[in-house]
Short mmCIF file of C-alpha atoms in Angstrom, two decimals:
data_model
loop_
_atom_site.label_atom_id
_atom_site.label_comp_id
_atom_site.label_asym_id
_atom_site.label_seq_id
_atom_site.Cartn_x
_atom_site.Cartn_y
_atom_site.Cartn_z
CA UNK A 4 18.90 -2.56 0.55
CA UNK A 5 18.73 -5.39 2.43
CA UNK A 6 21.27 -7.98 3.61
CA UNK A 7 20.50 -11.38 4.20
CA UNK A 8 21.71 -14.97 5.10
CA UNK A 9 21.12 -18.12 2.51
CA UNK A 10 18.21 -19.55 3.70
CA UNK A 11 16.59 -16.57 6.16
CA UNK A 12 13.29 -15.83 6.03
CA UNK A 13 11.93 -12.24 7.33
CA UNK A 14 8.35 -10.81 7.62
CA UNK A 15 7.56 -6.89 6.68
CA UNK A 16 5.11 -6.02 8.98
CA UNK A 17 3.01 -3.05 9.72
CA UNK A 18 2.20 -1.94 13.37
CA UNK A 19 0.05 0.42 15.45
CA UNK A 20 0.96 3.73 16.06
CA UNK A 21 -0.07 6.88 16.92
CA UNK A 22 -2.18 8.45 14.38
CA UNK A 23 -6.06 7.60 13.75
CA UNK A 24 -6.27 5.95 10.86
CA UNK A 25 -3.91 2.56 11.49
CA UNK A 26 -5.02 -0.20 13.90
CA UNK A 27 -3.62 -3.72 14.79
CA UNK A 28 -0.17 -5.61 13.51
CA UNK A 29 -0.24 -7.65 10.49
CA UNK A 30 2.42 -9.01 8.84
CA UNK A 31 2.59 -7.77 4.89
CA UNK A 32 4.97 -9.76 3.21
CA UNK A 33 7.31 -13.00 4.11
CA UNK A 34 11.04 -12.45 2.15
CA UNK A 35 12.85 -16.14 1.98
CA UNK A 36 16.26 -15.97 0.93
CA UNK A 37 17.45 -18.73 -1.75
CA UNK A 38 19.82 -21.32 -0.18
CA UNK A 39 22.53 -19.92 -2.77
CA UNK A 40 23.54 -16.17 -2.62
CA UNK A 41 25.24 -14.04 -4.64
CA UNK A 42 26.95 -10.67 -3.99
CA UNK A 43 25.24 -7.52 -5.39
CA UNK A 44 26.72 -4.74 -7.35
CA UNK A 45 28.44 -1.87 -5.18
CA UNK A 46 26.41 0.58 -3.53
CA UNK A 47 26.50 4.48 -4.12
CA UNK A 48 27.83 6.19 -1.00
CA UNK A 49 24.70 8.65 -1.33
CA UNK A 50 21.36 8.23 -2.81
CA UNK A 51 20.20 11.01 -5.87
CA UNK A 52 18.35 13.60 -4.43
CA UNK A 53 14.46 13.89 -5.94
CA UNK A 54 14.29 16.12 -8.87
CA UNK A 55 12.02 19.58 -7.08
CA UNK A 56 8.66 19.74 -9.12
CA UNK A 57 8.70 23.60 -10.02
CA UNK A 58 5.58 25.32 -9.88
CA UNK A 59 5.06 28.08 -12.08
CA UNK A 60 4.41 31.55 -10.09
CA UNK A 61 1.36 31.71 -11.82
CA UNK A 62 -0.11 27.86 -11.23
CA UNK A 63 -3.58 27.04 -10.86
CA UNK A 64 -4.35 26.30 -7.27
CA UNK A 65 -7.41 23.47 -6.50
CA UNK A 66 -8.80 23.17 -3.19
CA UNK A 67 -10.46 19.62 -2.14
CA UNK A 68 -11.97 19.43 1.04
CA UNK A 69 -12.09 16.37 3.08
CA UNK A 70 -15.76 16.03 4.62
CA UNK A 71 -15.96 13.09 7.45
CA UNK A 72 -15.54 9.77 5.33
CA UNK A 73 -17.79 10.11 2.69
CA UNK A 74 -17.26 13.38 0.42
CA UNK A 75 -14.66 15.59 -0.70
CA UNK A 76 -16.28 19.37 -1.66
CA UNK A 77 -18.91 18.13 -0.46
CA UNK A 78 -20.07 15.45 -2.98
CA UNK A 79 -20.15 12.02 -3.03
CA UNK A 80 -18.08 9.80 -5.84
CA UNK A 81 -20.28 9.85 -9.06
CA UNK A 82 -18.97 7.99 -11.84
CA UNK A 83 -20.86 9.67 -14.33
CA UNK A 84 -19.04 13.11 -12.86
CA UNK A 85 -15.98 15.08 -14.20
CA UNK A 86 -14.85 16.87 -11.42
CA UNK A 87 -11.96 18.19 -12.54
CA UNK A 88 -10.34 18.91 -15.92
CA UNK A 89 -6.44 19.38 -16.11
CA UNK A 90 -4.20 20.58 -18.79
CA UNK A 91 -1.56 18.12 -20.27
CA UNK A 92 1.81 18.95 -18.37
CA UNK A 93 0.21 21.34 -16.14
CA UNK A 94 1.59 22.09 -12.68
CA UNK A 95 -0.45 22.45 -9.81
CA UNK A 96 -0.85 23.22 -6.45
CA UNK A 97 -3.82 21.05 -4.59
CA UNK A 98 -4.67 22.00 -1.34
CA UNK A 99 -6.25 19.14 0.88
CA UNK A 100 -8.37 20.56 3.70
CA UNK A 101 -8.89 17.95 5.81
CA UNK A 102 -11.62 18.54 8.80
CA UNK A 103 -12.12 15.74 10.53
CA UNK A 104 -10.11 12.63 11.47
CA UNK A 105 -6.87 11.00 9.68
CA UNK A 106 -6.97 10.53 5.79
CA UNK A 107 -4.46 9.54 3.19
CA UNK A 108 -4.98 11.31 -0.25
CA UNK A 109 -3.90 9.26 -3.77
CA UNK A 110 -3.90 10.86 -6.92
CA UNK A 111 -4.07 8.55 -10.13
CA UNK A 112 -1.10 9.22 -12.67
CA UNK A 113 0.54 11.71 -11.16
CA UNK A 114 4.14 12.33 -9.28
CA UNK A 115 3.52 15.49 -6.16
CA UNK A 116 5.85 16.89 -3.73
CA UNK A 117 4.74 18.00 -0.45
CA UNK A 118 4.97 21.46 -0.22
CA UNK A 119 3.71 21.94 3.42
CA UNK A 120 1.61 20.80 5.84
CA UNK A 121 -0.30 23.60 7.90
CA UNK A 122 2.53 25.89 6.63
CA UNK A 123 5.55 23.93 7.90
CA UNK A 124 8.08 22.06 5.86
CA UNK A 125 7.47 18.01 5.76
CA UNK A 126 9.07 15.87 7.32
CA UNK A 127 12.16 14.09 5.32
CA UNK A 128 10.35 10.68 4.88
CA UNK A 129 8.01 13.21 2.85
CA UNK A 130 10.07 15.08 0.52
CA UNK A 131 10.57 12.73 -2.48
CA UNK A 132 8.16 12.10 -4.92
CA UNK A 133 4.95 10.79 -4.40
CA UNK A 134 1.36 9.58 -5.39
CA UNK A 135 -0.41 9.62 -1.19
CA UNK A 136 -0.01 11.91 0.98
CA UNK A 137 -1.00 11.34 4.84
CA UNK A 138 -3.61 14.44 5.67
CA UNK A 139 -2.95 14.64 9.12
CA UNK A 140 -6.30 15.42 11.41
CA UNK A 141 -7.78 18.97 11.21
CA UNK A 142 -4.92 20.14 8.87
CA UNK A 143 -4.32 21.44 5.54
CA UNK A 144 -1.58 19.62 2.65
CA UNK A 145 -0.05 21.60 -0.09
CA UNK A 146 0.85 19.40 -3.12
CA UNK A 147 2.81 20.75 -5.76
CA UNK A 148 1.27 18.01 -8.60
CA UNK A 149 2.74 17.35 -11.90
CA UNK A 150 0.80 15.80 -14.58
CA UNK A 151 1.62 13.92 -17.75
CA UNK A 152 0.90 14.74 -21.36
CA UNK A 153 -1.35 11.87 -22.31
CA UNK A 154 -4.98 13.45 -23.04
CA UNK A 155 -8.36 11.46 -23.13
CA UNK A 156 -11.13 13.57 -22.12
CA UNK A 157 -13.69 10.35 -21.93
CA UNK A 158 -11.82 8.56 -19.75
CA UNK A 159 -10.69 10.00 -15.86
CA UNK A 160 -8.34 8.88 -13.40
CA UNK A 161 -9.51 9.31 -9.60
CA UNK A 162 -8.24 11.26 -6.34
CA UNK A 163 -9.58 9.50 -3.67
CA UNK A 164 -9.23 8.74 0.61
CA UNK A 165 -6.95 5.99 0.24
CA UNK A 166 -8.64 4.45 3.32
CA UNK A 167 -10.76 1.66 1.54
CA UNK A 168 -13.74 1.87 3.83
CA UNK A 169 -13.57 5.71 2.58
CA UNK A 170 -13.60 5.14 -0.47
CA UNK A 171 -16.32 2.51 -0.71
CA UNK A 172 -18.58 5.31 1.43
CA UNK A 173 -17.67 7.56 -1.55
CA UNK A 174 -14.57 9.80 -0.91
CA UNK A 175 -13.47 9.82 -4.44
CA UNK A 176 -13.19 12.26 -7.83
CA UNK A 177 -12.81 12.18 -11.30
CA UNK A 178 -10.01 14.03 -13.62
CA UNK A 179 -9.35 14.15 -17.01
CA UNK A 180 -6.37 15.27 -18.46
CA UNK A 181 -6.90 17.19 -22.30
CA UNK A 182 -4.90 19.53 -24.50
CA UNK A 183 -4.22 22.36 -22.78
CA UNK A 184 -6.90 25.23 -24.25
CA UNK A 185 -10.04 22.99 -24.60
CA UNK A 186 -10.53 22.61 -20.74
CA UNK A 187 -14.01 24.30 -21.16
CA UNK A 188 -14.75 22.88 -24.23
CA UNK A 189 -15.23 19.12 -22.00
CA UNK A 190 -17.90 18.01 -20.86
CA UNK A 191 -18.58 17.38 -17.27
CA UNK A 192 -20.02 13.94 -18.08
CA UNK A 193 -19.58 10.55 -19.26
CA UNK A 194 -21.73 7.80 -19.69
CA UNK A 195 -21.29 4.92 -17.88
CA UNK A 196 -23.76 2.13 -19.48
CA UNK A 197 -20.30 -0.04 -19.99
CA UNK A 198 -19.85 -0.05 -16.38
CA UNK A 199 -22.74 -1.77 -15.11
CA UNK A 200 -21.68 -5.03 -17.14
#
């Protein structure tokens, strides 16, 4: 929540810090109050805490390996590729090796908690719900992922470096999401003629 005066104007703004992966200030969004204000509701004294994803003791565990800027496991984004096929309302636990330099990981459709990173608790800012991680330098993430119940084995969402000169070079996957008992029934294909027009 924000307050502001009739009229003000304010600029969100991202700046340099620290880590590898951000450079330079830019200003992200301009906020211009109307000339007329009007009171909001009441807040709550506290916010809701995030409902904990709960993964099953006996949850399937995925590993995805970060290589430099162009490759997780090792392979290149391939749009005619499956890499991965997930059971509707599965839980999971991905594991994001990351060897190299900075990267933020994005999963498509999903909600994940961070479970750790390199074995420690996150940070706060961390512990809600989300759908990118940051993959700090020469560390591993633990995700505990949650997936929906929507199937469609022809078409995949995408993990991906959410770094967009990564993922132009290719640091991107493809998941589907199917009834749960036909994973190995689906192919590891698609065709992708409709994409080239």
């Amino acid at each position: 929540m924000v307050a502001f005066a009739p009229g003000e104007q304010v600029f969100l703004r991202t700046v340099s810090g620290g880590d590898d992966l951000d450079e330079g200030d830019f200003d992200l969004l301009k906020l211009v109050a109307a000339e007329r204000l009007t009171p909001s509701p009441g807040l709550p004294a506290r916010l809701a805490a995030p409902e904990t994803i709960a993964v099953p003791a006996n949850a399937r565990v995925r590993r995805f390996r970060l290589n430099g800027h162009d490759a997780i496991n090792g392979k290149e984004m391939d749009l005619s590729r499956i890499d991965e096929v997930v059971p509707a309302g599965a839980t999971e636990i991905w594991e994001i090796e990351n060897t190299v330099y900075a990267h933020n990981f994005h999963i498509h459709e999903v909600a994940f908690q961070v479970l750790d990173v390199d074995g420690e608790k996150p940070a706060a800012y961390a512990s809600g719900h989300k759908d990118t991680v940051y993959v700090p330098p020469k560390s591993t993430v633990r995700l505990a992922v949650r997936f929906g119940g929507f199937t469609d084995p022809a078409t995949p969402y995408m993990y991906h470096c959410h770094i967009l000169r990564h993922e132009d070079s290719g640091m991107m996957g493809q998941f589907v999401i199917v009834e749960p008992g036909t994973e190995s029934q689906v192919s590891r294909t698609i065709a992708t003629a409709h994409l080239s027009h």
